[in-house]
Coordinates of C-alpha atoms in Angstrom, one line a residue:
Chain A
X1 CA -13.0 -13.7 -22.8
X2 CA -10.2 -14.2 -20.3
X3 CA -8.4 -11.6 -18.0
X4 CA -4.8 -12.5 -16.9
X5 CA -4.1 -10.4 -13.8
X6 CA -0.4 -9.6 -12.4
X7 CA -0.3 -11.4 -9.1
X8 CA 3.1 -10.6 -8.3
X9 CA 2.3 -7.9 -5.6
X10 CA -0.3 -5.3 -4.6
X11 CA -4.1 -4.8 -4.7
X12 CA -4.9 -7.6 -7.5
X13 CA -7.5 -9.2 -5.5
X14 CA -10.0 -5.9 -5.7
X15 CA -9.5 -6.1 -9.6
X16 CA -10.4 -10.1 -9.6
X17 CA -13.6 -8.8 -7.8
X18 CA -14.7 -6.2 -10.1
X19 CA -14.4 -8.8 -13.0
X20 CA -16.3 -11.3 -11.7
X21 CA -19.0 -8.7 -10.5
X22 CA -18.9 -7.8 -14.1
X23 CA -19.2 -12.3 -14.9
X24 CA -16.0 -11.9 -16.5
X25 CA -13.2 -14.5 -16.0
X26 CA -9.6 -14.1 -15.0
X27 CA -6.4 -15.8 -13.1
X28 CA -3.8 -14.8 -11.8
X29 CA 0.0 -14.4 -12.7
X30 CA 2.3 -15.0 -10.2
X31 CA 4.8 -17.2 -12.7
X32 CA 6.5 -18.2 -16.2
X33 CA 4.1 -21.0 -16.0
X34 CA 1.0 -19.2 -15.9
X35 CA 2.1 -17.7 -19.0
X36 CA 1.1 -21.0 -20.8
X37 CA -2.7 -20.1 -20.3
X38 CA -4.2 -17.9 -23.3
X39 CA -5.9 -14.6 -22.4
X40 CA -7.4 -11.7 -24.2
X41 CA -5.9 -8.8 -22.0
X42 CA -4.2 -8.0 -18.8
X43 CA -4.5 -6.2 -15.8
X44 CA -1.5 -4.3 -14.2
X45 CA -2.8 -3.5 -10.2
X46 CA -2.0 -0.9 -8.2
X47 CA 1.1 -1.6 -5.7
X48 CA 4.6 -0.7 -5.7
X49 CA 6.3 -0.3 -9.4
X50 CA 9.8 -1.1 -7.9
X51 CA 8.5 -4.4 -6.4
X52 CA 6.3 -5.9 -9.3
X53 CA 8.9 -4.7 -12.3
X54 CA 11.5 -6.8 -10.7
X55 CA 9.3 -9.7 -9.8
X56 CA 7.9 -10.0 -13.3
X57 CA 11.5 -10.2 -14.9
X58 CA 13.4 -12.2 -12.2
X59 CA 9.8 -14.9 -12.5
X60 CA 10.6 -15.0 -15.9
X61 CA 7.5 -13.2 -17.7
X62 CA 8.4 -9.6 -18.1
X63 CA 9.8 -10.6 -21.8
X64 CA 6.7 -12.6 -22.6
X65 CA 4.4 -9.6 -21.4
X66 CA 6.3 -6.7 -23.1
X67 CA 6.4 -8.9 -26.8
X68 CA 2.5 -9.5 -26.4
X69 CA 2.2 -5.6 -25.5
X70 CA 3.9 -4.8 -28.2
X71 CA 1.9 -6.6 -30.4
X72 CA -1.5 -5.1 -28.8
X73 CA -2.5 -7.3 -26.1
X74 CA -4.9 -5.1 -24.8
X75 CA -4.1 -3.9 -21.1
X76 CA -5.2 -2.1 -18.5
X77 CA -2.5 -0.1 -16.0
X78 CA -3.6 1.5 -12.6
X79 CA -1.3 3.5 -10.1
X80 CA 1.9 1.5 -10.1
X81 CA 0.6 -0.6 -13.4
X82 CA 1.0 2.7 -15.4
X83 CA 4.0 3.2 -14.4
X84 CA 4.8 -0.3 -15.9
X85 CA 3.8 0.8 -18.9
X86 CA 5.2 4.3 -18.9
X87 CA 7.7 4.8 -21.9
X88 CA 9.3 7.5 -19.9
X89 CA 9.7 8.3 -15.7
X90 CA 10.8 11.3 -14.7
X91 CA 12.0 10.7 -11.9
X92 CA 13.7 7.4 -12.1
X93 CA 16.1 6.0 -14.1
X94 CA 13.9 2.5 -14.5
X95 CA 11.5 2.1 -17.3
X96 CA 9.3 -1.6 -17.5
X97 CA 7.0 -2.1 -20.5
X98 CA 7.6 1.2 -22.0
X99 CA 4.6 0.2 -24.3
X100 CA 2.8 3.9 -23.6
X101 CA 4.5 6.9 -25.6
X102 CA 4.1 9.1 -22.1
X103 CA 6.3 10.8 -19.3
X104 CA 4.9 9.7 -15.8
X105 CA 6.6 11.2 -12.5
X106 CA 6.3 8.5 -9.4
X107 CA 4.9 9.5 -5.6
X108 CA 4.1 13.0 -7.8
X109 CA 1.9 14.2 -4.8
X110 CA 4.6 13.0 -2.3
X111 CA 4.3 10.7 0.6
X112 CA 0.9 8.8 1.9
X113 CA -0.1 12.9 3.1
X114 CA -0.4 14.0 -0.2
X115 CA -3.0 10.7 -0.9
X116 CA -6.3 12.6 -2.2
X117 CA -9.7 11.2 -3.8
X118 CA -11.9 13.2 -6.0
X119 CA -14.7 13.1 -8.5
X120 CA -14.4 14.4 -12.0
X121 CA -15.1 13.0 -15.6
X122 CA -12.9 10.6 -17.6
X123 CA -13.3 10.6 -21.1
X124 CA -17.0 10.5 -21.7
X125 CA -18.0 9.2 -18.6
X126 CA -19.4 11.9 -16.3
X127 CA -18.3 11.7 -12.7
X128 CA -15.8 9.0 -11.7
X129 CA -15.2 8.6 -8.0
X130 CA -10.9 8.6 -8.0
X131 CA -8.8 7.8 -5.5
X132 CA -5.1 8.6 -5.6
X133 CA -2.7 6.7 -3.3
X134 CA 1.3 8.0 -3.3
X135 CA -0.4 8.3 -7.2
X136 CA 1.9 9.0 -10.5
X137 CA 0.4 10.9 -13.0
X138 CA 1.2 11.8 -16.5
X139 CA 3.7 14.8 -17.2
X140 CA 3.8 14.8 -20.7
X141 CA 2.1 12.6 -23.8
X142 CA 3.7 11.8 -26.9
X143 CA 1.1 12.1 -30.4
X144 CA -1.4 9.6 -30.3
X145 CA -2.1 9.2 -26.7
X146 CA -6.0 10.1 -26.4
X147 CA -6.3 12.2 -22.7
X148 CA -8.8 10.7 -21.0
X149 CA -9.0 12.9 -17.6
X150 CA -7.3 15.5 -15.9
X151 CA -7.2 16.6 -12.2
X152 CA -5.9 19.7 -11.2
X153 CA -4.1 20.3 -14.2
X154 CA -2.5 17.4 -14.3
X155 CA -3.3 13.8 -16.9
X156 CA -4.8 11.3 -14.8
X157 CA -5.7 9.0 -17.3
X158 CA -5.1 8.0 -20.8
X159 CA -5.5 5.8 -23.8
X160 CA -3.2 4.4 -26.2
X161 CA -4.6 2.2 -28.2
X162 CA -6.0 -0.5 -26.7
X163 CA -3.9 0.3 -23.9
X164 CA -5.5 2.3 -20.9
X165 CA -3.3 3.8 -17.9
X166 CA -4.9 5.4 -15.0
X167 CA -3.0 7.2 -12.1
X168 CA -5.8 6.3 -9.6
X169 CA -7.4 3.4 -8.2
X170 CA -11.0 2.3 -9.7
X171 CA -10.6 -1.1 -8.4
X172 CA -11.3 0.5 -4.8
X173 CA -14.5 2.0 -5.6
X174 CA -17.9 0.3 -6.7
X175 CA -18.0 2.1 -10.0
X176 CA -17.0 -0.3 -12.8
X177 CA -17.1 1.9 -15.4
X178 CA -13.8 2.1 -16.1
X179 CA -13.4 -1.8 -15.7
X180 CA -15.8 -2.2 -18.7
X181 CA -14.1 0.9 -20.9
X182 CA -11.4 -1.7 -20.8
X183 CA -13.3 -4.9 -20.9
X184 CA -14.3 -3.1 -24.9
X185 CA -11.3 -2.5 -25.9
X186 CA -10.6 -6.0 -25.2
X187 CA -13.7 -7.3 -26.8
X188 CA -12.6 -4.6 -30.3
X189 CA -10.5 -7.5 -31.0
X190 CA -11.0 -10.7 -29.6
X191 CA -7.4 -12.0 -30.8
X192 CA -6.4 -14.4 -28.2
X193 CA -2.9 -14.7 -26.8
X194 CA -2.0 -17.5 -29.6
X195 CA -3.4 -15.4 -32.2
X196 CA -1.3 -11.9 -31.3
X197 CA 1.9 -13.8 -31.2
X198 CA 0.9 -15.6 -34.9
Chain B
X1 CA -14.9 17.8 8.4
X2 CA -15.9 14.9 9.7
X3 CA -16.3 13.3 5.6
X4 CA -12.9 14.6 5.4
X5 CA -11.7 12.3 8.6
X6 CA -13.1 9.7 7.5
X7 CA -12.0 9.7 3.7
X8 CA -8.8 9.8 4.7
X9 CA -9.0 6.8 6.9
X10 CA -10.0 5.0 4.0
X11 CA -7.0 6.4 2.1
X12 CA -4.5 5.0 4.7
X13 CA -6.2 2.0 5.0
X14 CA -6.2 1.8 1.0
X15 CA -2.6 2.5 1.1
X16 CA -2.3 -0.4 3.2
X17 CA -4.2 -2.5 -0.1
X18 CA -1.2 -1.7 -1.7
X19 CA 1.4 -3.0 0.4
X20 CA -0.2 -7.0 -0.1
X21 CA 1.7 -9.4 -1.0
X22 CA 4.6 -7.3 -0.2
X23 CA 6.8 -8.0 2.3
X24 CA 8.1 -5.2 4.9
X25 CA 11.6 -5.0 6.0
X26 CA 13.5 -3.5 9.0
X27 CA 16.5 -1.5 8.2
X28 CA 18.8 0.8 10.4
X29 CA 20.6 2.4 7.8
X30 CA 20.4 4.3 4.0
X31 CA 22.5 1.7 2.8
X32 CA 20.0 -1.4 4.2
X33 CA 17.4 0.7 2.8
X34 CA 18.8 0.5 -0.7
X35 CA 19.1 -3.2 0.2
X36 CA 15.8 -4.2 0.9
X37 CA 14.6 -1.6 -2.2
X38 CA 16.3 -3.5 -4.3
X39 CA 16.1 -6.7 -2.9
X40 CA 11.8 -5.9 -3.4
X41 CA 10.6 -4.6 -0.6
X42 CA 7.2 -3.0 -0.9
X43 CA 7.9 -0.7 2.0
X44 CA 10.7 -0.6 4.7
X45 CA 10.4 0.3 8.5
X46 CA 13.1 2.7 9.7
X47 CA 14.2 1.9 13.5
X48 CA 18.0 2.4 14.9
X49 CA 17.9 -0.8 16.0
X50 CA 16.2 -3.7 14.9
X51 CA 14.3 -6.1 17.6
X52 CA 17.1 -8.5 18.2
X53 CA 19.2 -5.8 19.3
X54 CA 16.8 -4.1 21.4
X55 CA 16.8 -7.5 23.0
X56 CA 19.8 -7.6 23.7
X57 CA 20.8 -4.1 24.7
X58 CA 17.7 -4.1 27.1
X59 CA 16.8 -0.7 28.7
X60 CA 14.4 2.0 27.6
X61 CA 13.7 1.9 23.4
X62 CA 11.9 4.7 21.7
X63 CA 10.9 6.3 18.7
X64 CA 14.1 6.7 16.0
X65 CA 15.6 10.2 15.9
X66 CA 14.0 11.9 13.0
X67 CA 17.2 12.6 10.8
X68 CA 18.1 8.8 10.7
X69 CA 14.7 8.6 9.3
X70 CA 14.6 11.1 6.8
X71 CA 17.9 9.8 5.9
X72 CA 16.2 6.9 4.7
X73 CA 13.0 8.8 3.4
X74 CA 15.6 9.8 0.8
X75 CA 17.6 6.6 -0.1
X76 CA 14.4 5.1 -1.0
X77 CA 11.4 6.1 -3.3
X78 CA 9.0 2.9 -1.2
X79 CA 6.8 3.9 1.7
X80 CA 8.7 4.0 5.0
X81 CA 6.9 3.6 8.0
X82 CA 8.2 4.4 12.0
X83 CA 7.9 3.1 15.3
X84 CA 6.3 4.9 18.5
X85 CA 6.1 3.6 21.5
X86 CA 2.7 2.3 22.4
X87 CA 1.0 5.6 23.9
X88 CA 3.1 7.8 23.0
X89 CA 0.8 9.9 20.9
X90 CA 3.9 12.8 21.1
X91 CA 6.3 10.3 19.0
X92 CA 3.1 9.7 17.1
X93 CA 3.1 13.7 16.0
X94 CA 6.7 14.2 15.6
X95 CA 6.4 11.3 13.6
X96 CA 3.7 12.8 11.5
X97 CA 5.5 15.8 11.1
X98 CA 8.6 14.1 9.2
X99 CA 5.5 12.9 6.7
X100 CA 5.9 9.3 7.6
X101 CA 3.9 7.1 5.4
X102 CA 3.2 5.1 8.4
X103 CA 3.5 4.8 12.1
X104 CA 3.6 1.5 13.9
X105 CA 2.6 1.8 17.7
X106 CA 4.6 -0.8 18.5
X107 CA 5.5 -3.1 21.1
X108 CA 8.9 -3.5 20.3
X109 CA 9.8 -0.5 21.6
X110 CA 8.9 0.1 25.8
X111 CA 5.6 1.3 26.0
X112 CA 4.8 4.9 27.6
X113 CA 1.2 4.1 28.8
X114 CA 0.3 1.1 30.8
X115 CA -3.3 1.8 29.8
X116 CA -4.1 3.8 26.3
X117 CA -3.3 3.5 23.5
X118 CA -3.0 6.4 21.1
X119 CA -6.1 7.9 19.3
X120 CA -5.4 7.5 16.2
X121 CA -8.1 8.8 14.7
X122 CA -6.9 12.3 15.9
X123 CA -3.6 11.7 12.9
X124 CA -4.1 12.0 9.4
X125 CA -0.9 9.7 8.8
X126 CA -1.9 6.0 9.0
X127 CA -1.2 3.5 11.9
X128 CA -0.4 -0.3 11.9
X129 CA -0.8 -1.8 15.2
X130 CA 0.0 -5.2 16.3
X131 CA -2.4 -8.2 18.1
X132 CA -2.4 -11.6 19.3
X133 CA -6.2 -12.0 18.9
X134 CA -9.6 -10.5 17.8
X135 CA -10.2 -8.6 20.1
X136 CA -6.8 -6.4 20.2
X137 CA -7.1 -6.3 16.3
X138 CA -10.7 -4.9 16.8
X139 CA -9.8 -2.7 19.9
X140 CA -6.5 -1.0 17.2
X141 CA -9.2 -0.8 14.7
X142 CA -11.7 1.3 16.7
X143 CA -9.1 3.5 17.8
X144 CA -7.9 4.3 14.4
X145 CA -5.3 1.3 12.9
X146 CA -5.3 1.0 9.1
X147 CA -3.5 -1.9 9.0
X148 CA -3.2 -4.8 11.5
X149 CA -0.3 -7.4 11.9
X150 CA 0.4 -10.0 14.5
X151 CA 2.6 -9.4 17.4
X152 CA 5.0 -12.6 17.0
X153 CA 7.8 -12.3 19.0
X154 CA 9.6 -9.9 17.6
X155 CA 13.5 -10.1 17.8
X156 CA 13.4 -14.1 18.2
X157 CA 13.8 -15.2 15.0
X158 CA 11.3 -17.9 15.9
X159 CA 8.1 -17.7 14.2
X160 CA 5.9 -19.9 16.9
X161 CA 3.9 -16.6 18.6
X162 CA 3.5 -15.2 14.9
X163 CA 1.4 -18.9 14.4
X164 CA -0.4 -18.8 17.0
X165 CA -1.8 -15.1 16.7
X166 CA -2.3 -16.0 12.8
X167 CA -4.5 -19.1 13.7
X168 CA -6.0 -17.6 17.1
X169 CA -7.6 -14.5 15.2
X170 CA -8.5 -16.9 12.0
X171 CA -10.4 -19.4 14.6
X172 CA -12.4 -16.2 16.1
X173 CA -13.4 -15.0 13.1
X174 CA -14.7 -18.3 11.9
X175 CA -16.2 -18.6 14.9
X176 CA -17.9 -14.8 14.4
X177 CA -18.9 -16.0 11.0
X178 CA -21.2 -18.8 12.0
X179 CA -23.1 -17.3 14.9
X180 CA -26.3 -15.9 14.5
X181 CA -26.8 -12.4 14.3
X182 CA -28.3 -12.3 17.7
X183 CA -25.3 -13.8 19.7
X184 CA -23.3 -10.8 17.8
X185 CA -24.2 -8.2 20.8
X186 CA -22.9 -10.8 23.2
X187 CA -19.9 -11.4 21.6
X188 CA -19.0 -7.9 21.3
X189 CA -19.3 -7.5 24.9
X190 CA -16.8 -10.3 25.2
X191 CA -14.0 -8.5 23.2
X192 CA -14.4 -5.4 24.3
X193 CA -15.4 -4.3 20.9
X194 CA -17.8 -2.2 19.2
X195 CA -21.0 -4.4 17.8
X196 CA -20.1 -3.0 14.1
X197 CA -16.8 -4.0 14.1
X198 CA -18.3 -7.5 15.1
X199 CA -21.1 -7.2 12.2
X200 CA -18.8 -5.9 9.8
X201 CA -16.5 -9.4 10.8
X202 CA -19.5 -11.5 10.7
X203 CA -20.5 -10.5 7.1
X204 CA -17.2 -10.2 5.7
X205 CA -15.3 -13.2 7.3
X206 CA -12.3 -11.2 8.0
X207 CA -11.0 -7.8 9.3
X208 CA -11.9 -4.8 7.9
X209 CA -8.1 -3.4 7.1
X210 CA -5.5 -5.3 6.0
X211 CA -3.7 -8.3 8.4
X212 CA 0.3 -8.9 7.5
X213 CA 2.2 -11.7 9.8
X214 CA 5.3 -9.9 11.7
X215 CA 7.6 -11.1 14.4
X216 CA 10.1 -14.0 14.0
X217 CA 9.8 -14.7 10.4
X218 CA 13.3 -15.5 9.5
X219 CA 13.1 -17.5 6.1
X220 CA 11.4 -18.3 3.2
X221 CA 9.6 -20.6 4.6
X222 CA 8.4 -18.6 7.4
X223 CA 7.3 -16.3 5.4
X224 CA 5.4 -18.5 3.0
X225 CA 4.1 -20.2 6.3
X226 CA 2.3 -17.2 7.4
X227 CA 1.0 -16.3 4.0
X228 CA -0.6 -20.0 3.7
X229 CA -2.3 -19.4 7.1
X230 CA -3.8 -16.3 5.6
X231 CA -1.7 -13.6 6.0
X232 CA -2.3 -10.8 3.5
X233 CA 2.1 -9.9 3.8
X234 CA 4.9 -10.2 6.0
X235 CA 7.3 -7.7 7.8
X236 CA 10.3 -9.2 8.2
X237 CA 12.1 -7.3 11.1
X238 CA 15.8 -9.2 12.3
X239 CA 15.6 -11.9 9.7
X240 CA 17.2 -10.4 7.2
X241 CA 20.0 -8.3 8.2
X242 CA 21.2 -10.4 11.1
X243 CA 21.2 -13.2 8.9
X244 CA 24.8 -14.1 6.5
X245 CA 23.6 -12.9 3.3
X246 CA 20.7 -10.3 4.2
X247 CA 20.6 -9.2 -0.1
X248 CA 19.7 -13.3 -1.0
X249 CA 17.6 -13.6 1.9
X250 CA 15.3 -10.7 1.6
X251 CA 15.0 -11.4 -2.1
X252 CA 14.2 -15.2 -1.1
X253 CA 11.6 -13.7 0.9
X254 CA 10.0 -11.8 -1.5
X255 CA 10.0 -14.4 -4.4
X256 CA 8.2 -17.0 -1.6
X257 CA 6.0 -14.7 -0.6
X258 CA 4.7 -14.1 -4.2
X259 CA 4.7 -17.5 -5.0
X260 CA 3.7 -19.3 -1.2
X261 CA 2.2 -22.0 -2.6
X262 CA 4.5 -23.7 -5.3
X263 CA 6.9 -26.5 -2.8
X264 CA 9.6 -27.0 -5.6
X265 CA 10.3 -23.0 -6.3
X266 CA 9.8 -23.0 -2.0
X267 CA 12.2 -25.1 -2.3
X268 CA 14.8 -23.6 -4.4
X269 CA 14.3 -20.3 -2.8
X270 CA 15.7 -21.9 0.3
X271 CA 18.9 -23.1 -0.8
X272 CA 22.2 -21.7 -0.3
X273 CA 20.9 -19.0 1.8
X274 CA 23.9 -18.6 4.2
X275 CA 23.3 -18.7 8.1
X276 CA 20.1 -17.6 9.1
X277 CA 19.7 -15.1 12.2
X278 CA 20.6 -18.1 15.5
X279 CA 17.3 -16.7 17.0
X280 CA 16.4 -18.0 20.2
X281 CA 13.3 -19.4 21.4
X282 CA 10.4 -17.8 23.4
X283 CA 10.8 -20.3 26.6
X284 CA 14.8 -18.9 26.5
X285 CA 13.5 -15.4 26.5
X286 CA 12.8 -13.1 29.8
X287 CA 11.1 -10.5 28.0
X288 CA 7.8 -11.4 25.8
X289 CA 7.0 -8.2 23.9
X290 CA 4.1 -10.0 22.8
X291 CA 2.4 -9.1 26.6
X292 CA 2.6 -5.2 26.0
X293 CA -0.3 -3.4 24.8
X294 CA -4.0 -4.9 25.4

């Protein structure tokens, strides 16, 4: 199993960590040319939406990524990564992969002030350390979307298939729970990159 | 009370984690704001003038008036950080007040202490401060800095002082690295430094926030430069909007910073970039910003 992780910008580096704590292997992409390397899901980090949507369509992948998507490359989004995959953001005009049937609403606890961490369950996992930097979460989710965890009323996280979307950060804490949630829906189907697009 | 303090100086200095591989751009106005949004800045620092100008005006530079920066707090949905003047822990809570996302103690602007520096750990907004070695980076630290950057010479267009605080601070924490943990109590008494910043430095092999490269970057190049020597970002101050064609150039920027490694799209990112900022350099200048703050 291979992870490709978007290097275009943010905290990518703490994601490449918790797979290889996990002995899981991944690279980075930063380019079209990276593309050309099969993988069996993807990682979109935590960073700033605005910066990484435009980088991964003017370095020529964001097509590439949205067909595989599309066709259920599994993927996991956190902080500005499900944004990425939002199909809906209400309170901007952009939308990115628009692979997840939900409403997300950017900087939704306002500026770095408003930056929280808690501890609450996700899914069936009791007691997930969270932290939530100028975080997004999820207004509204279309049929389909399986809620994973709320926080004060509002979705944190959620699963759509094989893709997951997480307003906070688990990359920043030692729990890789979440990390291996994902690393099963990868492993459900082991389709590589070649195979999806066949 | 104290947990609370101290989760939300991991928060600022995760916010920080965020901003990697980003670069962070000056801008005076809205409308440069929108620019460097667009143009893929991962955050923009609001000042009424940036460094070149301040250069050249000379006199007394402080902290931006508070409208002009929450007229840009609005044009943009990126972080926006502020300057205060070194000391100035009263700019430091106006600043806070406006709901910066973060302040810069910076030496761009004139200092107001000779001595302190602000304690930032009494502000729940982060700081970024700036140093030419170790030891100020580890000093910042222990007084409450999220984030860390070098102190180039800002205003200068030339990137020299941005070097030589990038490789100075890379050479002491190698050095940190290899000693043994006994010579660790030592060295700390020769920075001025708390021994578990040292420790933490000595297991880790770098700083415990996050280290960008500011002051004089001006091109691509630059920017990919600092990034090669280990910078974790750049902030990208006169470079782009005293250059001809500041929307190509901060774009440039961002694409090289991204991909600072690969020479040909280095080199294609550098063409046809229009004039860069004339800059001057640091044996023309009478006034080394660099020297302010210890």
């Amino acid at each position: 199993m291979r992870i490709a992780i978007s290097a275009v910008q943010g905290a990518f580096i703490e994601h490449q960590q918790m797979l290889s704590s996990l002995g899981v292997e991944c690279f980075e992409l930063r380019q079209r040319a990276d593309l050309h390397r099969s993988f069996d899901g993807l990682i979109l980090p935590g960073g700033e939406s605005t910066v990484q949507g435009k980088l991964l369509r003017e370095l020529g992948m964001f097509d590439e990524l949205q067909q595989l998507l599309r066709q259920g490359l599994p993927v996991l989004g956190t902080c500005a990564g499900l944004i990425l995959l939002a199909q809906h953001i209400s309170n901007d005009e952009q939308r990115y992969f628009a692979t997840m049937p939900l409403t997300v609403r950017r900087n939704a606890y306002g500026r770095q002030l408003g930056s929280f961490s808690v501890t609450a369950r996700c899914g069936s996992l009791e007691a997930v350390p969270m932290r939530f930097i100028r975080a997004p979460y999820i207004e509204s989710a279309e049929a389909g979307v399986e809620i994973l965890a709320e926080v004060g009323g509002k979705i944190v996280a959620a699963r759509y298939q094989r893709q997951l979307g997480l307003a906070f950060h688990p990359e920043l804490t030692g729990d890789s729970r979440l990390h291996q949630l994902f690393l099963s829906l990868v492993r459900g189907d082991s389709r590589t990159k070649e195979a999806v697009l066949a | 009370m104290e947990q609370q303090a101290a989760d939300r100086y991991q928060l600022n200095k995760e916010l920080a984690q965020m901003l990697k591989g980003g670069v962070i751009m000056d801008v005076t106005t809205p409308e440069q704001a929108r620019i460097a949004e667009e143009a893929g800045a991962c955050a923009v620092m609001a000042l009424e003038r940036i460094p070149a100008d301040i250069r050249a005006a000379g006199g007394v530079s402080r902290m931006s008036d508070p409208k002009m920066i929450k007229g840009i707090q609005q044009a943009v949905s990126i972080p926006v950080m502020a300057k205060c003047r070194i000391g100035h822990f009263v700019e430091a809570q106006i600043l806070e007040a406006i709901e910066i996302d973060y302040i810069d103690e910076s030496e761009v602007l004139s200092p107001a202490d000779d001595i302190y520096h602000i304690d930032k750990t009494k502000f729940r907004v982060p700081f970024v401060c700036g140093a030419r070695d170790l030891g100020e980076a580890l000093r910042r630290i222990n007084e409450g800095a999220s984030m860390i950057r070098t102190k180039g010479e800002p205003g200068t267009g030339d990137v020299v002082q941005a070097v030589r605080h990038m490789r100075l601070m890379n050479a002491e924490i190698a050095k940190i690295t290899a000693m043994r943990e006994d010579e660790l109590f030592n060295e700390a008494k020769e920075l001025q430094v708390p021994y578990d910043l040292v420790l933490y430095v000595h297991q880790h092999g770098r700083l415990p926030v996050v280290n960008f490269a500011a002051g004089g970057v001006a091109t691509p190049a630059d920017a990919a430069l600092m990034m090669q020597l280990g910078a974790e970002g750049v902030f990208v101050g006169s470079g782009i909007f005293k250059s001809g064609n500041p929307q190509k150039r901060a774009a440039a920027i961002v694409k090289a910073v991204t991909n600072f490694t690969d020479q040909e799209m280095l080199a294609a990112l550098s063409e046809d970039l229009g004039e860069a900022m004339v800059g001057i350099n640091e044996q023309e200048i009478e006034l080394l910003m660099a020297e302010r703050g210890r």
